[in-house]
mmCIF file of C-alpha atoms in Angstrom:
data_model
loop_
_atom_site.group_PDB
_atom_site.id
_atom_site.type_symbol
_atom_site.label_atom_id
_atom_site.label_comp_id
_atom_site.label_asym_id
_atom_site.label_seq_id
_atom_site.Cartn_x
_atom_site.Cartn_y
_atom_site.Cartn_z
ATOM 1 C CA UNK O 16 -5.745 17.442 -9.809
ATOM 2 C CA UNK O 17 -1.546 17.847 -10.100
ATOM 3 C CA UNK O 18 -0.590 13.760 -10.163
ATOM 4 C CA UNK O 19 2.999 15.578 -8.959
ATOM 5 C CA UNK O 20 1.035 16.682 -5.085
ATOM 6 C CA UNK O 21 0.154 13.227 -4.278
ATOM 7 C CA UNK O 22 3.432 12.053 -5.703
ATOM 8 C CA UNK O 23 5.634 14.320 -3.612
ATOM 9 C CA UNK O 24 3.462 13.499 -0.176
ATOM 10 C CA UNK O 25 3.326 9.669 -0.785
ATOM 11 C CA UNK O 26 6.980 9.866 -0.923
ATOM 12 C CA UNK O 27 8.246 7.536 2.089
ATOM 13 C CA UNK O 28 10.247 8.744 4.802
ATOM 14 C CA UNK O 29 11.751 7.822 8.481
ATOM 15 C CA UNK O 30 10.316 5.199 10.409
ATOM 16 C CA UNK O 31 8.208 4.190 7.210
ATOM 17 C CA UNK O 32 10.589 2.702 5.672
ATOM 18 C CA UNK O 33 10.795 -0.101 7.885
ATOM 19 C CA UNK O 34 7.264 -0.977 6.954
ATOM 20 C CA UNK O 35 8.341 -2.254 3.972
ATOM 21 C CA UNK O 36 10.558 -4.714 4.741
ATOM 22 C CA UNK O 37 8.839 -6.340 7.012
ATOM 23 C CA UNK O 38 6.228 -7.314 4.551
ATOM 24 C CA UNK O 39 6.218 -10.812 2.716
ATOM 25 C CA UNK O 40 3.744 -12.169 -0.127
ATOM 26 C CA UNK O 41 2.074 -14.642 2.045
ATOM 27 C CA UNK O 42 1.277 -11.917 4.543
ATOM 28 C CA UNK O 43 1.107 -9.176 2.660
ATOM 29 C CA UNK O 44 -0.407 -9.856 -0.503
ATOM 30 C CA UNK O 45 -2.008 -13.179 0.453
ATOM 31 C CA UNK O 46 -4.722 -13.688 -3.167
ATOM 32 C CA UNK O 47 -1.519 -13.077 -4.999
ATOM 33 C CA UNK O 48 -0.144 -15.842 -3.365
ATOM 34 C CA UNK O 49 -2.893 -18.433 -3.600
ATOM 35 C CA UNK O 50 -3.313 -17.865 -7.594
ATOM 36 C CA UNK O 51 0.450 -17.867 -8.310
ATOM 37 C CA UNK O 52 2.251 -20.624 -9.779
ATOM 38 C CA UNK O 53 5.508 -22.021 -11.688
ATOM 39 C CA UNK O 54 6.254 -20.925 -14.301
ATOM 40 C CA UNK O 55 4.290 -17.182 -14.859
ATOM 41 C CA UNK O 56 5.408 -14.059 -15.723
ATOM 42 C CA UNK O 57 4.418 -11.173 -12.943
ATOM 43 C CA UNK O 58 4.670 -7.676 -12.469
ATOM 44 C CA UNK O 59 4.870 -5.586 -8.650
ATOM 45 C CA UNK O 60 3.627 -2.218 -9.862
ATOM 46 C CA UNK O 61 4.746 0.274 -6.460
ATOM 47 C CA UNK O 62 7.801 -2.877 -5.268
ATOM 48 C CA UNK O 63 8.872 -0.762 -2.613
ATOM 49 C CA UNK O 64 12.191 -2.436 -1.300
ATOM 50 C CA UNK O 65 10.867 -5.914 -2.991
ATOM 51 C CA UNK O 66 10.326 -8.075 0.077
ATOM 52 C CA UNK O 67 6.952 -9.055 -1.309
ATOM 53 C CA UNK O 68 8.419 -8.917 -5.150
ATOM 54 C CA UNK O 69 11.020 -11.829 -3.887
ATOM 55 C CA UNK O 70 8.094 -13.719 -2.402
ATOM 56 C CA UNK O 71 6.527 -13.707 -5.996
ATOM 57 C CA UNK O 72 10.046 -14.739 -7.432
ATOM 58 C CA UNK O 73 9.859 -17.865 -5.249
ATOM 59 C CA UNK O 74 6.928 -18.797 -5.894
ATOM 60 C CA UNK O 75 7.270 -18.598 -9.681
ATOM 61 C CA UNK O 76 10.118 -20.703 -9.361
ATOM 62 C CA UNK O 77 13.455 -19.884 -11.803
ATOM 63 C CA UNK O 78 11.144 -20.458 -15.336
ATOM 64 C CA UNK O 79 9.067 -17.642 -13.770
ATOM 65 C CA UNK O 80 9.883 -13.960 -14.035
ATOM 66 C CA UNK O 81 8.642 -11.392 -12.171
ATOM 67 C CA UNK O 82 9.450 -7.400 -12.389
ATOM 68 C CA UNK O 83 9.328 -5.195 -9.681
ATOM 69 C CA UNK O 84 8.385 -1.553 -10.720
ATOM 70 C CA UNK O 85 8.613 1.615 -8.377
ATOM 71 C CA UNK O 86 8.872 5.204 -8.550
ATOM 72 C CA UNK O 87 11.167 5.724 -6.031
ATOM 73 C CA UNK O 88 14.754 5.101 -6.933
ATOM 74 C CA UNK O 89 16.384 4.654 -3.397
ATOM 75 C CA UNK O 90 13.436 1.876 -2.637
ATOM 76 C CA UNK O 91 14.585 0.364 -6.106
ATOM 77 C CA UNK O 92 18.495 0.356 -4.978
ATOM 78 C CA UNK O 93 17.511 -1.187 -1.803
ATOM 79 C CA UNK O 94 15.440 -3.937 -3.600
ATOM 80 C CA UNK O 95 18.316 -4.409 -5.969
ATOM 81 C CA UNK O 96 20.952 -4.874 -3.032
ATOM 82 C CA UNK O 97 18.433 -6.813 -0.873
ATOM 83 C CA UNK O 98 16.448 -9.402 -3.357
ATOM 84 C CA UNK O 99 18.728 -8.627 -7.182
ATOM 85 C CA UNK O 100 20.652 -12.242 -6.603
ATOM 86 C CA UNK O 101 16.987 -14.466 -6.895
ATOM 87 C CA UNK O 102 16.785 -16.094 -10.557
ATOM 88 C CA UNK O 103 13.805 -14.562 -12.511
ATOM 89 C CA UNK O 104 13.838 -11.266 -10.398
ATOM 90 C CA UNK O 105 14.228 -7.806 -11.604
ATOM 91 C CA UNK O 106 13.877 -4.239 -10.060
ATOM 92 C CA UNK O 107 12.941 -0.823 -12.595
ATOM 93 C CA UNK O 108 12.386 2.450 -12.041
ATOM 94 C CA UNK O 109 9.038 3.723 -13.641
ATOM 95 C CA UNK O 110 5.616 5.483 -13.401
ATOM 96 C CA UNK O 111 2.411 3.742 -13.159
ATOM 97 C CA UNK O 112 1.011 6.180 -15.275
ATOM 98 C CA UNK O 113 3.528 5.340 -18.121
ATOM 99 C CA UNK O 114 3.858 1.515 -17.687
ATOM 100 C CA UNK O 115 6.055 0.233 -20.338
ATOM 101 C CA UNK O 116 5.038 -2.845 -21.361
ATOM 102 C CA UNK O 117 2.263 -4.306 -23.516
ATOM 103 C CA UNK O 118 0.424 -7.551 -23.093
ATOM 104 C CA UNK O 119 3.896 -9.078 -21.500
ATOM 105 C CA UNK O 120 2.774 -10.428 -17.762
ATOM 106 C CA UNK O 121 0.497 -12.955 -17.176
ATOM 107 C CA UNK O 122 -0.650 -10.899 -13.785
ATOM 108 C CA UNK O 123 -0.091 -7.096 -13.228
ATOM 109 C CA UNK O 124 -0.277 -6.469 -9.389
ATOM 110 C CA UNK O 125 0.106 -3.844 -7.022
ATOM 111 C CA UNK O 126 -0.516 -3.720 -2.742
ATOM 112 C CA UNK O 127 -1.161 -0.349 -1.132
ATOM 113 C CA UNK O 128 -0.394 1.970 -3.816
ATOM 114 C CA UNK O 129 -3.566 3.190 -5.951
ATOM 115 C CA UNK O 130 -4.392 4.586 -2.415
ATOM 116 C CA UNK O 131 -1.046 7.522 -2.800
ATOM 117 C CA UNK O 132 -2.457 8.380 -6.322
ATOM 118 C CA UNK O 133 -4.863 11.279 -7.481
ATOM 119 C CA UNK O 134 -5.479 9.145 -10.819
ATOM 120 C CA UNK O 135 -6.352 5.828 -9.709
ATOM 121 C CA UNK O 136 -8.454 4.911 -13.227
ATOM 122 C CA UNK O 137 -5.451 5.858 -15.253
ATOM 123 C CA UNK O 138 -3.396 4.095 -13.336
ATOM 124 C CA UNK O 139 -5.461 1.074 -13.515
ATOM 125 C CA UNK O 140 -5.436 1.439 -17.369
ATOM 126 C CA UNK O 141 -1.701 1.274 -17.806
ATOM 127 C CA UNK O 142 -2.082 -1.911 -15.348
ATOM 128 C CA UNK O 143 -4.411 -3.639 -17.686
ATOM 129 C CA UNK O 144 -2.712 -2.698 -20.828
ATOM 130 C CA UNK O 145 0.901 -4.301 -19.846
ATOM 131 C CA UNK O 146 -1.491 -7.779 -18.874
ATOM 132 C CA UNK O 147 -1.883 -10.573 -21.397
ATOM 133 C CA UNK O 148 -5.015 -11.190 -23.108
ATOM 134 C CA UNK O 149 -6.694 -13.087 -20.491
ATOM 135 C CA UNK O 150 -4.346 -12.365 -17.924
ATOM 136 C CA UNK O 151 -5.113 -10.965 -14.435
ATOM 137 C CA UNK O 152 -5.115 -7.560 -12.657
ATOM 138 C CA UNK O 153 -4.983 -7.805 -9.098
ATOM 139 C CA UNK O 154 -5.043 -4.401 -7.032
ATOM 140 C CA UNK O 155 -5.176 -4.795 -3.066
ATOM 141 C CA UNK O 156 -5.585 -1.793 -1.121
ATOM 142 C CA UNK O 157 -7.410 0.128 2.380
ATOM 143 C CA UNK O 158 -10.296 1.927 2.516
ATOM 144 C CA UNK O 159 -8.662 4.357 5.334
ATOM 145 C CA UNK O 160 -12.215 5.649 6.486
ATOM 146 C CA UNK O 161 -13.269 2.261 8.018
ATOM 147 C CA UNK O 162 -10.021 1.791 10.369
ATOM 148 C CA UNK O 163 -11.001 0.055 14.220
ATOM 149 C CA UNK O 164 -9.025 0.552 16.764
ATOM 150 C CA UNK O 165 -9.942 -1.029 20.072
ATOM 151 C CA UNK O 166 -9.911 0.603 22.626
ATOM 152 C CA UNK O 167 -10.048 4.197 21.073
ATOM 153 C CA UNK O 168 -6.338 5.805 20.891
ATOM 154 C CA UNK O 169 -5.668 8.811 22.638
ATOM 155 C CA UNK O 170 -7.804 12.215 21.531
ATOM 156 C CA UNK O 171 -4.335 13.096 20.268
ATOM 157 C CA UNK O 172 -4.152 10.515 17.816
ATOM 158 C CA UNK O 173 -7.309 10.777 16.517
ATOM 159 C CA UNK O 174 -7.028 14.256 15.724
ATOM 160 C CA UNK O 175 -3.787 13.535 14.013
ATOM 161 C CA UNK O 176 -5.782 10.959 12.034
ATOM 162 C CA UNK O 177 -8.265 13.103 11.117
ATOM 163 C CA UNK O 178 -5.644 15.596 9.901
ATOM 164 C CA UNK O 179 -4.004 12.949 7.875
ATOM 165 C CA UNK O 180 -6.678 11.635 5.549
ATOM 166 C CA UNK O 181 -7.272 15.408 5.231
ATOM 167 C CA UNK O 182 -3.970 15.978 3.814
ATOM 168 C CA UNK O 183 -4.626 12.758 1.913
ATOM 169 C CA UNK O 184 -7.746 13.720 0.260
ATOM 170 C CA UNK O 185 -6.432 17.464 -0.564
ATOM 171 C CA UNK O 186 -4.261 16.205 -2.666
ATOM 172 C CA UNK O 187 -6.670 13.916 -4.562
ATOM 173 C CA UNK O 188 -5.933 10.877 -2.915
ATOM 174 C CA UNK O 189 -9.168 8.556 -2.253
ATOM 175 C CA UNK O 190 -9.309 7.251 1.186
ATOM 176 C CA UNK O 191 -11.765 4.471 0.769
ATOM 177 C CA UNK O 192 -10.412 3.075 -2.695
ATOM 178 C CA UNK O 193 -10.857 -0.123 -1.801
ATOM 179 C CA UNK O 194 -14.727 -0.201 -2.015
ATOM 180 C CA UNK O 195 -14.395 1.738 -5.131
ATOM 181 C CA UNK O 196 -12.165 -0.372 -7.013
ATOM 182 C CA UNK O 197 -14.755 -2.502 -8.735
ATOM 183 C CA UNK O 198 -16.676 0.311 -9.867
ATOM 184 C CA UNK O 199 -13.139 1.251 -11.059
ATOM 185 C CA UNK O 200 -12.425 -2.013 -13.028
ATOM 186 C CA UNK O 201 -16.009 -2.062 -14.702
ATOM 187 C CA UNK O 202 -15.028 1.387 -15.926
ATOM 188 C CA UNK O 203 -11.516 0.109 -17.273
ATOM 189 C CA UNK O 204 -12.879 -2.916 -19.216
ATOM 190 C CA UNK O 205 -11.943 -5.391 -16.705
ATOM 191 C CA UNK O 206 -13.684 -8.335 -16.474
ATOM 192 C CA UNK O 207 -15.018 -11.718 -14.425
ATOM 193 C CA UNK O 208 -13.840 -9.198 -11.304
ATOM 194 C CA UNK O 209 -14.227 -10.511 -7.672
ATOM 195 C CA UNK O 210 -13.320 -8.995 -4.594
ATOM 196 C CA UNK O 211 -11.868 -10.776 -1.337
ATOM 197 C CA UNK O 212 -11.547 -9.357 1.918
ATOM 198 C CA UNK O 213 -8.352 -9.198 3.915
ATOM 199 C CA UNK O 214 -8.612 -6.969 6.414
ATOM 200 C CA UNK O 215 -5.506 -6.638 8.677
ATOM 201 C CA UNK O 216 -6.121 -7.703 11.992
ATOM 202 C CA UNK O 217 -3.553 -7.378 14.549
ATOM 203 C CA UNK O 218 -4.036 -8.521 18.084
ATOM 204 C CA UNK O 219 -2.497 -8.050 21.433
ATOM 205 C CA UNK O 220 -2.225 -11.833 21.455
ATOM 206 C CA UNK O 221 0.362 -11.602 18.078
ATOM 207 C CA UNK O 222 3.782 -11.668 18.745
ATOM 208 C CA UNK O 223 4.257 -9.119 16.491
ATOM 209 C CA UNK O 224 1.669 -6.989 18.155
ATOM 210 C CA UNK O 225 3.597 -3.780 18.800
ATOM 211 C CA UNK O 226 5.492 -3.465 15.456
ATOM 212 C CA UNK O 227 2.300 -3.641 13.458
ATOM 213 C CA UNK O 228 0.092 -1.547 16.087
ATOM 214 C CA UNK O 229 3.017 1.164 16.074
ATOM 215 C CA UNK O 230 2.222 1.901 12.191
ATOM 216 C CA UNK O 231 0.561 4.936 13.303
ATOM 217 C CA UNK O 232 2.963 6.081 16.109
ATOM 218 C CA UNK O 233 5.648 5.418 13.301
ATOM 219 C CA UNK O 234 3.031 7.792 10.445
ATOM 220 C CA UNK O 235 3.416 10.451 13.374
ATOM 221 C CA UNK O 236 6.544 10.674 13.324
ATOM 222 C CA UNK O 237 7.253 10.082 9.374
ATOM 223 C CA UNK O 238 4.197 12.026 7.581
ATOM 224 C CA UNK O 239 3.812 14.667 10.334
ATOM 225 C CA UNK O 240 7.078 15.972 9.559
ATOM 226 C CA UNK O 241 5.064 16.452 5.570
ATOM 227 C CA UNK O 242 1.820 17.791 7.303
ATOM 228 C CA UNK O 243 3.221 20.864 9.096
ATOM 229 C CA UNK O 244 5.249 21.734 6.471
ATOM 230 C CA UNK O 245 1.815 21.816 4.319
ATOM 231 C CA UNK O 246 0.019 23.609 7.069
ATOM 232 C CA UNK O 247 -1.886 20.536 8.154
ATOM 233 C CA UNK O 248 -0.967 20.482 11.682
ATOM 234 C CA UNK O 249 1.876 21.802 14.241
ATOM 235 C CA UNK O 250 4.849 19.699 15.589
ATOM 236 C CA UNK O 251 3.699 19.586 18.789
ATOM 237 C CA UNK O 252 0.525 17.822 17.892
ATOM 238 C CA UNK O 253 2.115 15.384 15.968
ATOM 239 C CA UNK O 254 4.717 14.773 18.690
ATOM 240 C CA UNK O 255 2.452 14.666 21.270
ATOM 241 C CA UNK O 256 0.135 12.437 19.035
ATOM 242 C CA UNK O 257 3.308 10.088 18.727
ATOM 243 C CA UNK O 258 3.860 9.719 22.328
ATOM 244 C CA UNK O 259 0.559 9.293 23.635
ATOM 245 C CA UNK O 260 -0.417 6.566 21.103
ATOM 246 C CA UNK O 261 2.890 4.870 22.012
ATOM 247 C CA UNK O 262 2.020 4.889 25.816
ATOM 248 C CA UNK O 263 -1.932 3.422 24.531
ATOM 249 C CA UNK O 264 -0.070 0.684 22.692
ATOM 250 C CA UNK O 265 2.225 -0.247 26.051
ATOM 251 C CA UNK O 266 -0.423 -0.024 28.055
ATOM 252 C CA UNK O 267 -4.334 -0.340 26.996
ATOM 253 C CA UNK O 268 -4.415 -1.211 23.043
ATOM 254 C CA UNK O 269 -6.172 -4.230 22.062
ATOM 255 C CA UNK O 270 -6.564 -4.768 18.724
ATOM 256 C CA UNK O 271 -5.831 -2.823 15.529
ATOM 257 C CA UNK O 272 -8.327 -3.330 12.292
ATOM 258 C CA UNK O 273 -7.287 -2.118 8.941
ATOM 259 C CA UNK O 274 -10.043 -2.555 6.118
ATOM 260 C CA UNK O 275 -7.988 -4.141 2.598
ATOM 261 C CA UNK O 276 -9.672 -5.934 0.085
ATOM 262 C CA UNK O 277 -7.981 -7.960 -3.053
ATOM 263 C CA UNK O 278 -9.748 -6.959 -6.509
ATOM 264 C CA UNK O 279 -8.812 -9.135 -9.405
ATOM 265 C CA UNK O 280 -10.273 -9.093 -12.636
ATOM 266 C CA UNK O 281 -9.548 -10.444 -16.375
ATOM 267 C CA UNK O 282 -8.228 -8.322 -19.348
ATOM 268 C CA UNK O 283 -10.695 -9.906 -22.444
ATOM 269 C CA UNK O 284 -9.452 -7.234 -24.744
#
């Protein structure tokens, strides 16, 4: 499978974007924050614009240092702008695939990004290989195929759903990597692994309830733009998929289940 395919339609545009910054580490990456403390050396593989990079700064205090790593260089600009002034912090272009460092951090981490790639293993080798000897990979991440909304969105939406993890998976993207990561990190070399779940559970009783819920009004409107052009699905349906889930959320959507789990193993060797 081309890497450069899933590269080019993980790419984030439009409405996405804001996604990004309204994540935090405690939130957002919550085992990274309960095994992170003063003083240790971390790096964000797939930053973003480093809202969840500047939680890991903080917690690691100013004799911490933490790197945040993405592909994109606009998301690395904004990160720089946004989080650059916070002692021990630091924002780099780079590939997964071509981390380098070697046996520098005492955790290499990354949150909903081995799901965009058509290589997770390799990337998952280049993760272990810039840890320290017994230091800690910790990869959090969906399994797309096990999402629960309640009640069911419009017919609209779920077809555009169905188109997307098509689009996904013809480009060699896995839509239920989380429940194959383990396997994953056995392969790798990875050791003492455990797995935690945190699914993402949004309620209508959250004050954030809409902004979360709209992720997939706001995918309409960001990665159909990406689908038609690759054939996937028209502009109408992706429109019309849009507005009708935006009316469900307004008016009958309950809850919103996302399956995530936190894998987290030991390098040994």
């Amino acid at each position: 499978m081309d890497t450069n395919i899933a590269h080019n339609r993980a790419e984030l545009s439009g409405k996405l974007t804001n996604v990004l910054n309204s994540r935090s580490l405690t939130s957002s990456h919550k085992r990274l924050a309960d095994i992170l403390t003063q003083g240790m050396t971390v790096l964000d593989v797939g930053c973003g614009t480093g809202a969840i990079t500047r939680g890991i700064a903080e917690a690691v205090g100013p004799h911490g240092r933490v790197v945040g790593m993405d592909s994109n260089p606009n998301l690395i600009d904004q990160a720089r702008q946004a989080h650059g002034s916070i002692p021990g912090i630091a924002f780099e272009t780079g590939d997964i695939y071509n981390i380098p460092y070697e046996g520098t951090f005492d955790i290499v981490s990354s949150a909903r990004v081995l799901v965009w790639l058509s290589d997770p293993f390799e990337a998952l080798k280049t993760m272990k290989s810039a840890v320290k000897i017994g230091g800690r990979i910790l990869i959090t991440d969906y399994n797309h195929e096990k999402i629960s909304w309640e009640p069911q969105p419009p017919p609209s939406m779920l077809s555009f759903y169905s188109a997307y993890l098509k689009w996904r998976s013809d480009a060699g993207m896995d839509n239920a990597i989380a429940d194959h990561l383990p396997n994953l990190f056995q392969k790798a070399g990875i050791e003492a692994t455990t797995v935690t779940p945190h699914h993402e559970v949004t309620m209508r009783s959250h004050p954030d309830f809409q902004t979360r819920i709209g992720i997939w009004a706001d995918t309409a409107s960001s990665r159909g733009i990406q689908m038609e052009r690759d054939g996937y699905i028209t502009k109408h349906d992706y429109v019309t998929a849009e507005n009708e889930y935006r009316e469900w959320m307004i008016q009958d959507a309950q809850a919103l289940t996302m399956y995530m789990l936190a894998v987290e193993g030991v390098r040994l060797l």
